[in-house]
Amino acid sequence: MFRHLRTLQQVSRRTLSSTARRQLENKVPHKQKMFQEDNGMPVHLKGGTTDALLYRATMALTVFGCGYVLYALIDAALPKKKD
Amino acid sequence: MAHQAHAYHMVDPSPWPLTGAIAALLMTSGLAIWFHFHSTVLMTLGLILLLLTMYQWWRDIIREGTFQGHHTPPVQKGLRYGMILFITSEVFFFLGFFWAFYHSSLAPTPELGGCWPPTGITPLDPFEVPLLNTAVLLASGVTVTWAHHSIMEGERKQAIQSLTLTILLGLYFTALQATEYYEAPFTIADGVYGSTFFVATGFHGLHVIIGSTFLAVCLLRQVQYHFTSEHHFGFEAAAWYWHFVDVVWLFLYVSIYWWGS
């Protein structure tokens, strides 16, 4: 009997809160379909345009960073002439 | 399309190990540049690159496991071994700091006054905020176990509630420790007492923040239906890490706060 009361409690809670919760539907099946599509894309780019943008930004910072660190360390290693 | 005839995961080529390595280079060189030339540009660049790498690398692992199904039982076993080995390495990391503490405190030198705590140091009362901190972390160990059982039993709402409570307790611990740091009558520069206290508790605090972040990611994933009652290793890894953080605190509390006062 208590189990029925609990189920009632849960169902009523679910009904009342379902409007607020509508955006939290389970998107996992959709994502599974998207990421299992046989389009030859590697996983780090398979999500779409945002992936590509984020990858490019990261790689740009990496390349720039490499150059900058070489400059900074060589500059730090060279003796500075004092006037 | 070719299908693999084994249960293991042959990963797609990924740029994140490279970007992560460059981030490490930038952070370490940046530290040196900051110390000698007062510029934080390089170090900040390294930190940004590190955050970008971590976000994208772990995002890809979620995709590979939850969306592509690559985390078969043998693969999951490997991930479990990996997490256990990582936590073991962290245990040894903390062991070093405990060694340093006991080295100095078991045989206090004449420069310290031949006693521990050293002359002039007023230690924190272990039965005030530090005891509260102990209760907070122990409680969080209970709530994270509650969360685990909720996930295993398919109780979605309870899992979300208990996981949220665990994170809140972690944040509460961090806030309390921050005020303790601010109010402490001694600093890191106060001899070997200050050094051992703040380095050991400081690294612990960092691990609490890391653990809370890991749990927060798990909360987001739980809300998004990533975890099933049979397969939720990401959460288990976070829970193991959290228990480790809790145990380190217990050792810190008994050794530094209690015995050390």
mmCIF file with all atom_site columns, C-alpha atoms in Angstrom, chain A residues 13-41:
data_model
loop_
_atom_site.group_PDB
_atom_site.id
_atom_site.type_symbol
_atom_site.label_atom_id
_atom_site.label_alt_id
_atom_site.label_comp_id
_atom_site.label_asym_id
_atom_site.label_entity_id
_atom_site.label_seq_id
_atom_site.pdbx_PDB_ins_code
_atom_site.Cartn_x
_atom_site.Cartn_y
_atom_site.Cartn_z
_atom_site.occupancy
_atom_site.B_iso_or_equiv
_atom_site.pdbx_formal_charge
_atom_site.auth_seq_id
_atom_site.auth_comp_id
_atom_site.auth_asym_id
_atom_site.auth_atom_id
_atom_site.pdbx_PDB_model_num
ATOM 1  C CA . ARG A 1 13 ? 5.523  15.285 -8.919  1.00 0.00 ? 13 ARG A CA 1
ATOM 2  C CA . ARG A 1 14 ? 6.483  14.238 -12.415 1.00 0.00 ? 14 ARG A CA 1
ATOM 3  C CA . THR A 1 15 ? 3.281  15.681 -13.919 1.00 0.00 ? 15 THR A CA 1
ATOM 4  C CA . LEU A 1 16 ? 3.620  18.979 -12.085 1.00 0.00 ? 16 LEU A CA 1
ATOM 5  C CA . SER A 1 17 ? 7.297  19.405 -12.862 1.00 0.00 ? 17 SER A CA 1
ATOM 6  C CA . SER A 1 18 ? 7.209  18.052 -16.439 1.00 0.00 ? 18 SER A CA 1
ATOM 7  C CA . THR A 1 19 ? 6.556  21.498 -17.929 1.00 0.00 ? 19 THR A CA 1
ATOM 8  C CA . ALA A 1 20 ? 9.669  22.894 -16.316 1.00 0.00 ? 20 ALA A CA 1
ATOM 9  C CA . ARG A 1 21 ? 11.654 19.808 -17.185 1.00 0.00 ? 21 ARG A CA 1
ATOM 10 C CA . ARG A 1 22 ? 10.698 19.556 -20.844 1.00 0.00 ? 22 ARG A CA 1
ATOM 11 C CA . GLN A 1 23 ? 14.088 20.734 -22.057 1.00 0.00 ? 23 GLN A CA 1
ATOM 12 C CA . LEU A 1 24 ? 15.842 17.918 -20.176 1.00 0.00 ? 24 LEU A CA 1
ATOM 13 C CA . GLU A 1 25 ? 14.708 15.145 -22.498 1.00 0.00 ? 25 GLU A CA 1
ATOM 14 C CA . ASN A 1 26 ? 17.091 12.294 -23.180 1.00 0.00 ? 26 ASN A CA 1
ATOM 15 C CA . LYS A 1 27 ? 19.250 13.327 -26.125 1.00 0.00 ? 27 LYS A CA 1
ATOM 16 C CA . VAL A 1 28 ? 21.626 10.359 -25.847 1.00 0.00 ? 28 VAL A CA 1
ATOM 17 C CA . PRO A 1 29 ? 19.998 8.260  -28.623 1.00 0.00 ? 29 PRO A CA 1
ATOM 18 C CA . HIS A 1 30 ? 20.244 11.250 -30.977 1.00 0.00 ? 30 HIS A CA 1
ATOM 19 C CA . LYS A 1 31 ? 23.902 11.777 -30.056 1.00 0.00 ? 31 LYS A CA 1
ATOM 20 C CA . GLN A 1 32 ? 24.605 8.063  -30.477 1.00 0.00 ? 32 GLN A CA 1
ATOM 21 C CA . LYS A 1 33 ? 23.207 8.206  -34.013 1.00 0.00 ? 33 LYS A CA 1
ATOM 22 C CA . MET A 1 34 ? 25.209 11.342 -34.836 1.00 0.00 ? 34 MET A CA 1
ATOM 23 C CA . PHE A 1 35 ? 28.521 9.990  -33.562 1.00 0.00 ? 35 PHE A CA 1
ATOM 24 C CA . GLN A 1 36 ? 28.089 6.554  -35.126 1.00 0.00 ? 36 GLN A CA 1
ATOM 25 C CA . GLU A 1 37 ? 27.436 7.962  -38.596 1.00 0.00 ? 37 GLU A CA 1
ATOM 26 C CA . ASP A 1 38 ? 29.880 6.508  -41.105 1.00 0.00 ? 38 ASP A CA 1
ATOM 27 C CA . ASN A 1 39 ? 31.244 9.828  -42.417 1.00 0.00 ? 39 ASN A CA 1
ATOM 28 C CA . GLY A 1 40 ? 34.961 9.245  -41.862 1.00 0.00 ? 40 GLY A CA 1
ATOM 29 C CA . MET A 1 41 ? 35.257 12.161 -39.396 1.00 0.00 ? 41 MET A CA 1
#
